[in-house]
Coordinates of C-alpha atoms in Angstrom, one line a residue:
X1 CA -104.1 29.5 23.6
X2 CA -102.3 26.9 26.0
X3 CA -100.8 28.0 29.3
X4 CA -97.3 27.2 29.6
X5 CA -96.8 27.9 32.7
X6 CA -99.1 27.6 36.0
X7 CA -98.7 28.6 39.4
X8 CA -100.9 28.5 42.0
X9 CA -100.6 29.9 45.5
X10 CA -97.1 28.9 45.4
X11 CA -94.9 29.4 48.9
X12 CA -91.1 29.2 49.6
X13 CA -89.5 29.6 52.9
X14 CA -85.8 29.5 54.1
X15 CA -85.9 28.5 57.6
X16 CA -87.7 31.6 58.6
X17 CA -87.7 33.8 55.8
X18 CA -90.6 33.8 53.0
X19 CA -89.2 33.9 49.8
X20 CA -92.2 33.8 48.1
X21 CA -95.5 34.1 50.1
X22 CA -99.0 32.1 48.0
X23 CA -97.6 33.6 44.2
X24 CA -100.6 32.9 41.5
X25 CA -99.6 33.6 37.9
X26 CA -100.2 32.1 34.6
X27 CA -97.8 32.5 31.7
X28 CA -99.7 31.7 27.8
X29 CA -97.6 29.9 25.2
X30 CA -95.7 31.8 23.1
X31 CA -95.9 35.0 25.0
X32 CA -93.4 37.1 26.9
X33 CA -93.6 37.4 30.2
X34 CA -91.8 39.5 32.5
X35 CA -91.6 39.1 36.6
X36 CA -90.3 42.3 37.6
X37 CA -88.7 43.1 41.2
X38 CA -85.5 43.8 43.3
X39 CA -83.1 42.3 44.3
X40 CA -84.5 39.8 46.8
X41 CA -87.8 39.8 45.5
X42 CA -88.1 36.1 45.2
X43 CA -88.0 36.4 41.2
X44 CA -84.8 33.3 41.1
X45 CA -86.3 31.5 43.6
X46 CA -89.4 31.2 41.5
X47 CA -87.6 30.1 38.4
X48 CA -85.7 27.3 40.3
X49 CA -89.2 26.2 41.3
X50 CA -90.4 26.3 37.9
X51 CA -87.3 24.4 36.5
X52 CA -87.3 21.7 39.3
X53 CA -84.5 23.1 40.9
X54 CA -86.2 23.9 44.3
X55 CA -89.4 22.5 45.7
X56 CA -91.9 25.1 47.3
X57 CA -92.7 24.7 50.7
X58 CA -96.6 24.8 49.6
X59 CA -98.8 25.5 46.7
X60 CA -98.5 23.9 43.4
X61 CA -96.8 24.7 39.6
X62 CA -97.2 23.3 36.6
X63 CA -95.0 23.5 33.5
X64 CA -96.6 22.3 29.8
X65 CA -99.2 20.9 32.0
X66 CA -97.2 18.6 34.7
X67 CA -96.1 19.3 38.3
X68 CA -92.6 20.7 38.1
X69 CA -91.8 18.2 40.9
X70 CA -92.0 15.7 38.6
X71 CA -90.4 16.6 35.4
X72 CA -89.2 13.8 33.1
X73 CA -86.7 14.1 30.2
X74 CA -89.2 15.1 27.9
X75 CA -90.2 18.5 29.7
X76 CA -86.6 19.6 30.5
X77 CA -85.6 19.1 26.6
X78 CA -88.0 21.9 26.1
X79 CA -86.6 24.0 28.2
X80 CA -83.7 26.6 27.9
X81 CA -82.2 28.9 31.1
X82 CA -80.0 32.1 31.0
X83 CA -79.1 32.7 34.6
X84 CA -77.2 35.6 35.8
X85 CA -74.3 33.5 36.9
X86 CA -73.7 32.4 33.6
X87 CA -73.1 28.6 33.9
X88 CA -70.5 28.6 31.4
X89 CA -67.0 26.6 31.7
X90 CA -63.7 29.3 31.6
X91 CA -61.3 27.1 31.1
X92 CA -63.0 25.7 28.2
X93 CA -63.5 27.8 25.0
X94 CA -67.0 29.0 23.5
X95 CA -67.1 26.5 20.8
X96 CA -66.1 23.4 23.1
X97 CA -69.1 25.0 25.7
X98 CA -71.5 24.9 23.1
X99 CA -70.6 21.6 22.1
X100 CA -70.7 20.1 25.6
X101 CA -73.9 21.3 26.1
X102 CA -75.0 19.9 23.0
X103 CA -74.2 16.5 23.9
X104 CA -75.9 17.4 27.6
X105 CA -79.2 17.8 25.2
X106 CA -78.4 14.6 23.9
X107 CA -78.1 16.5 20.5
X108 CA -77.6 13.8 17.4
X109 CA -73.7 13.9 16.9
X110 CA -73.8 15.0 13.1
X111 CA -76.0 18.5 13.9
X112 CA -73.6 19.7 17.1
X113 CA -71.2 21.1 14.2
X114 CA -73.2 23.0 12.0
X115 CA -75.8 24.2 14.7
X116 CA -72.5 25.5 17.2
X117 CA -70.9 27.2 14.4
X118 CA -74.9 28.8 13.2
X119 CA -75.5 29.9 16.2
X120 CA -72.1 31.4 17.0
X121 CA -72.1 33.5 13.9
X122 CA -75.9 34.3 15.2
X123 CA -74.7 35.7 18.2
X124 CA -71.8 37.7 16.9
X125 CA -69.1 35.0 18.5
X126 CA -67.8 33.2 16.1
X127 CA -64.2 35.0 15.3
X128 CA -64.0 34.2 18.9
X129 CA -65.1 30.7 19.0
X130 CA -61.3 29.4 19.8
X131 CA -60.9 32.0 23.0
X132 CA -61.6 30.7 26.4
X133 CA -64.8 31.9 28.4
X134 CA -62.3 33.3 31.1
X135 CA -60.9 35.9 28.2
X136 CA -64.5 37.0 27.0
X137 CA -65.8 40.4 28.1
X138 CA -69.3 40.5 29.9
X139 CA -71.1 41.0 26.8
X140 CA -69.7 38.1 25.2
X141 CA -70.3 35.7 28.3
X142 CA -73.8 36.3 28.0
X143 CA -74.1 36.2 24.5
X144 CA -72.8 32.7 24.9
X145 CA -74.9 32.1 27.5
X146 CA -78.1 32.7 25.6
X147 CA -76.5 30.8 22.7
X148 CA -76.5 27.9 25.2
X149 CA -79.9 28.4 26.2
X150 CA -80.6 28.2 22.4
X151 CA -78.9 25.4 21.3
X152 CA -81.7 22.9 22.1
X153 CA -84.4 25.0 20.6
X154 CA -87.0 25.1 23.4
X155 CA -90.0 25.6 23.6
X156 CA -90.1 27.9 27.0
X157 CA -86.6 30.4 27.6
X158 CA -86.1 30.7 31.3
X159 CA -83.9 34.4 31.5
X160 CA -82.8 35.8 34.7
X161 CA -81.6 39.8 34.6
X162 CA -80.5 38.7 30.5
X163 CA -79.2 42.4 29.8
X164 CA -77.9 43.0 33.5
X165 CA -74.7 45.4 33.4
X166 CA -74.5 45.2 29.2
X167 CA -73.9 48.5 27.3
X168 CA -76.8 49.7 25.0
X169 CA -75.9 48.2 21.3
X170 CA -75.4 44.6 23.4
X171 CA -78.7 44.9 24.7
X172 CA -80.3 45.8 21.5
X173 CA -78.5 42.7 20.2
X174 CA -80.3 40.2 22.4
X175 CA -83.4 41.7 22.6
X176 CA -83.3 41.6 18.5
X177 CA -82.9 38.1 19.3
X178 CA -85.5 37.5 21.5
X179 CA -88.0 38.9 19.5
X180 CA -86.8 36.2 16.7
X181 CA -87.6 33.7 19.1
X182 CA -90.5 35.0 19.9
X183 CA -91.6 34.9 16.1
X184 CA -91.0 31.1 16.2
X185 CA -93.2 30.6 19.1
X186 CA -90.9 30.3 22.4
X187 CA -92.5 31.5 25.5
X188 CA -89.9 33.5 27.2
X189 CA -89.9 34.1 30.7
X190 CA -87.9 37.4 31.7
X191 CA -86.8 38.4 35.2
X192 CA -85.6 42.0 35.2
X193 CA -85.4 45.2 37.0
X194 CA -84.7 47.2 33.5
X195 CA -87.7 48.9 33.1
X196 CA -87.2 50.0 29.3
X197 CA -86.8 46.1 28.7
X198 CA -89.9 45.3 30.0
X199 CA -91.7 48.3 28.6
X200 CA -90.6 47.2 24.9
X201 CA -90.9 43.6 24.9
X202 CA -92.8 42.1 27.5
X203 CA -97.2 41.0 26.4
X204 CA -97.5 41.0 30.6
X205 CA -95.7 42.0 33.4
X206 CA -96.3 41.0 37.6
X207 CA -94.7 43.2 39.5
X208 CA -92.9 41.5 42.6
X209 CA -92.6 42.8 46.2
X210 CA -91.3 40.5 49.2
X211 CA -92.8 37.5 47.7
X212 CA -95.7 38.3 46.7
X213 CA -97.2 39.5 43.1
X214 CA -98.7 43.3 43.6
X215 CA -99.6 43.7 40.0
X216 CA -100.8 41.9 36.6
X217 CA -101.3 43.0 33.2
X218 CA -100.1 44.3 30.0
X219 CA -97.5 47.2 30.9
X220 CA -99.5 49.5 28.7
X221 CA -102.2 49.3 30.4
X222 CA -100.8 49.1 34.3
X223 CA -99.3 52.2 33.6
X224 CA -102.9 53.4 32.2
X225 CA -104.5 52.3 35.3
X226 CA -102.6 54.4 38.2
X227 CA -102.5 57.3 35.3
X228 CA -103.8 60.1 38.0
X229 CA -102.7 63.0 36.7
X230 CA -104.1 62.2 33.4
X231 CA -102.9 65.1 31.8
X232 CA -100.9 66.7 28.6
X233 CA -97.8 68.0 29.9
X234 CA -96.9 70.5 26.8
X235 CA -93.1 72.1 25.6
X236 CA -93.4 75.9 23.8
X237 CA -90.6 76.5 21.3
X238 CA -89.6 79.5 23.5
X239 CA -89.2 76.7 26.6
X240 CA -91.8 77.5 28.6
X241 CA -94.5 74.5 29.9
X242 CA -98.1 73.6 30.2
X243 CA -100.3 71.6 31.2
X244 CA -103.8 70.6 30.3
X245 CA -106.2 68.2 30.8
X246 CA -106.4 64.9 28.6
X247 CA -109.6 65.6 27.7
X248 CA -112.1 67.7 25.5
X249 CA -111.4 70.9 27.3
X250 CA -108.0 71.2 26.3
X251 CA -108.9 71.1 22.5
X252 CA -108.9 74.7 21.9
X253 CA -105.9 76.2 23.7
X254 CA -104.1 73.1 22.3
X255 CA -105.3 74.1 18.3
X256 CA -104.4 77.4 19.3
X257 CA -100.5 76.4 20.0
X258 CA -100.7 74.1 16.7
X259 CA -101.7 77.0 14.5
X260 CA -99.1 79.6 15.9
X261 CA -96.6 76.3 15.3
X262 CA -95.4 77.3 19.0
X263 CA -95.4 73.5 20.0
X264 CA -91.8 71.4 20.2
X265 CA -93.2 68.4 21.7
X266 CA -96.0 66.5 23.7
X267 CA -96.0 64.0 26.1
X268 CA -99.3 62.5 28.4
X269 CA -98.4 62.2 32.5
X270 CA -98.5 58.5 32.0
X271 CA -96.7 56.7 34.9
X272 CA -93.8 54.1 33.7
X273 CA -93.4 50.7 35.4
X274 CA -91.1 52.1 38.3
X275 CA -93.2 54.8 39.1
X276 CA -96.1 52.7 39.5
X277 CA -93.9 50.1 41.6
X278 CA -92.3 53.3 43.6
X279 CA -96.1 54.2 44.4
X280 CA -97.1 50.7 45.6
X281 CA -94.2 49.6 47.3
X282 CA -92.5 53.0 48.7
X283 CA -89.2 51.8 47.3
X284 CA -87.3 52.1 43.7
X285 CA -86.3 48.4 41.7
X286 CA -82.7 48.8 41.8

């Protein structure tokens, strides 16, 4: 499998500040990857790196195999963004964004129709494709925006904090979504703090802390490796707890609960993703 993306010991200062401080990742095609961090971290910085928005003060990254200070036409058609300040126009409504942007891609004229009004009715925005951007609640705005991020069909989805601020069914919406894409082979690279998100459709996770990456892998198995406790943390029908060891010693007292049916529910000590950044970093990801 190809690497998408490439980055290797990539540095970005502001005057005195490190943004990002020697960053090493590699993201596969077709596979979601999430950068997770505060605010601050350095995870927008990075993607304006990636996209040829910024240059890094040092190191190098690479994007379908060529430096992303020299991207041509061809590599940004492949591309689509979702950033958290939308990029949409308010003034203009969501059919005449989509259709701008369209002709942005360089879109042949006689698919802009069809694809706008598909993708609108994809997105749950199509009774609304008249209203202005400026009357659309958050959820809509960045429905939309994916939608514009769709609209060229890329190969690699840039998405910055994509279900920041959303209520729950919205977010189950778009992540329904990106799973679709993922199906059709779009590497999708997710910035987020949401550690549900991440947990439920990210293949790997770096966690990001003042610029540089503290952790790699799949989230399964980051949270399986700082898994100290290691233990069954068990709830009696009558309320009270206990707690065994995830191992062969607690097979008896644990058939013993099972045949007095005294057990409501089970749960292993594994860490999630923000305990395991709290533990490494001292501090929370909101």
């Amino acid at each position: 499998m190809n690497d998408t993306i490439v980055t290797e010991e990539i540095s970005h200062r502001f005057a005195t500040h490190t943004v990002l401080d020697h960053l090493s990742l590699k993201v596969r095609e077709g596979e979601v990857f999430g950068l997770l961090g505060p605010s601050g971290a350095g995870k927008t910085t990075l993607i304006k790196i990636l996209t040829g928005q910024l240059t890094q003060t040092d190191g190098q990254a690479t994007l379908f195999g060529t430096d992303t200070r020299k991207l041509r036409q061809e590599e940004h058609a492949k591309i689509g963004a979702m950033m958290d300040n939308f990029g949409l126009y308010e003034r203009l409504s969501a059919h005449d964004n989509l259709t701008f942007y369209a002709q942005i891609y360089q879109m042949p004229r006689h698919t802009i129709p069809d694809t706008t009004a598909d993708i609108l009715k994809r997105m749950g925005l199509y009774e609304a494709r008249k209203t202005a951007v400026s009357g659309l609640s958050k959820g809509m705005k960045n429905r939309l925006s994916l939608a514009r991020a769709l609209m060229n069909h890329p190969r690699l989805l840039f998405l910055d904090e994509p279900t920041s601020g959303l209520d729950p069914v919205t977010t189950r919406e778009i992540h329904a979504i990106l799973r679709e894409q993922k199906k059709k082979g779009t590497t999708i690279f997710l910035t987020t703090h949401n550690m549900f998100e991440a947990e439920s459709l990210c293949d790997h996770v770096g966690l990001l802390s003042n610029g540089h990456l503290i952790e790699y892998g799949e989230p399964a198995e980051i949270c399986r490796k700082y898994n100290h406790l290691n233990r069954l943390q068990i709830t009696l029908k009558n309320n009270d707890t206990v707690s065994l060891p995830n191992d062969s010693t607690a097979a008896a007292p644990l058939a013993g609960y099972l045949e007095k049916e005294a057990i409501s529910a089970i749960h292993s000590t594994e860490p999630t993703l923000e305990s395991v950044f709290i533990e490494l970093t001292g501090k929370g990801l909101d």
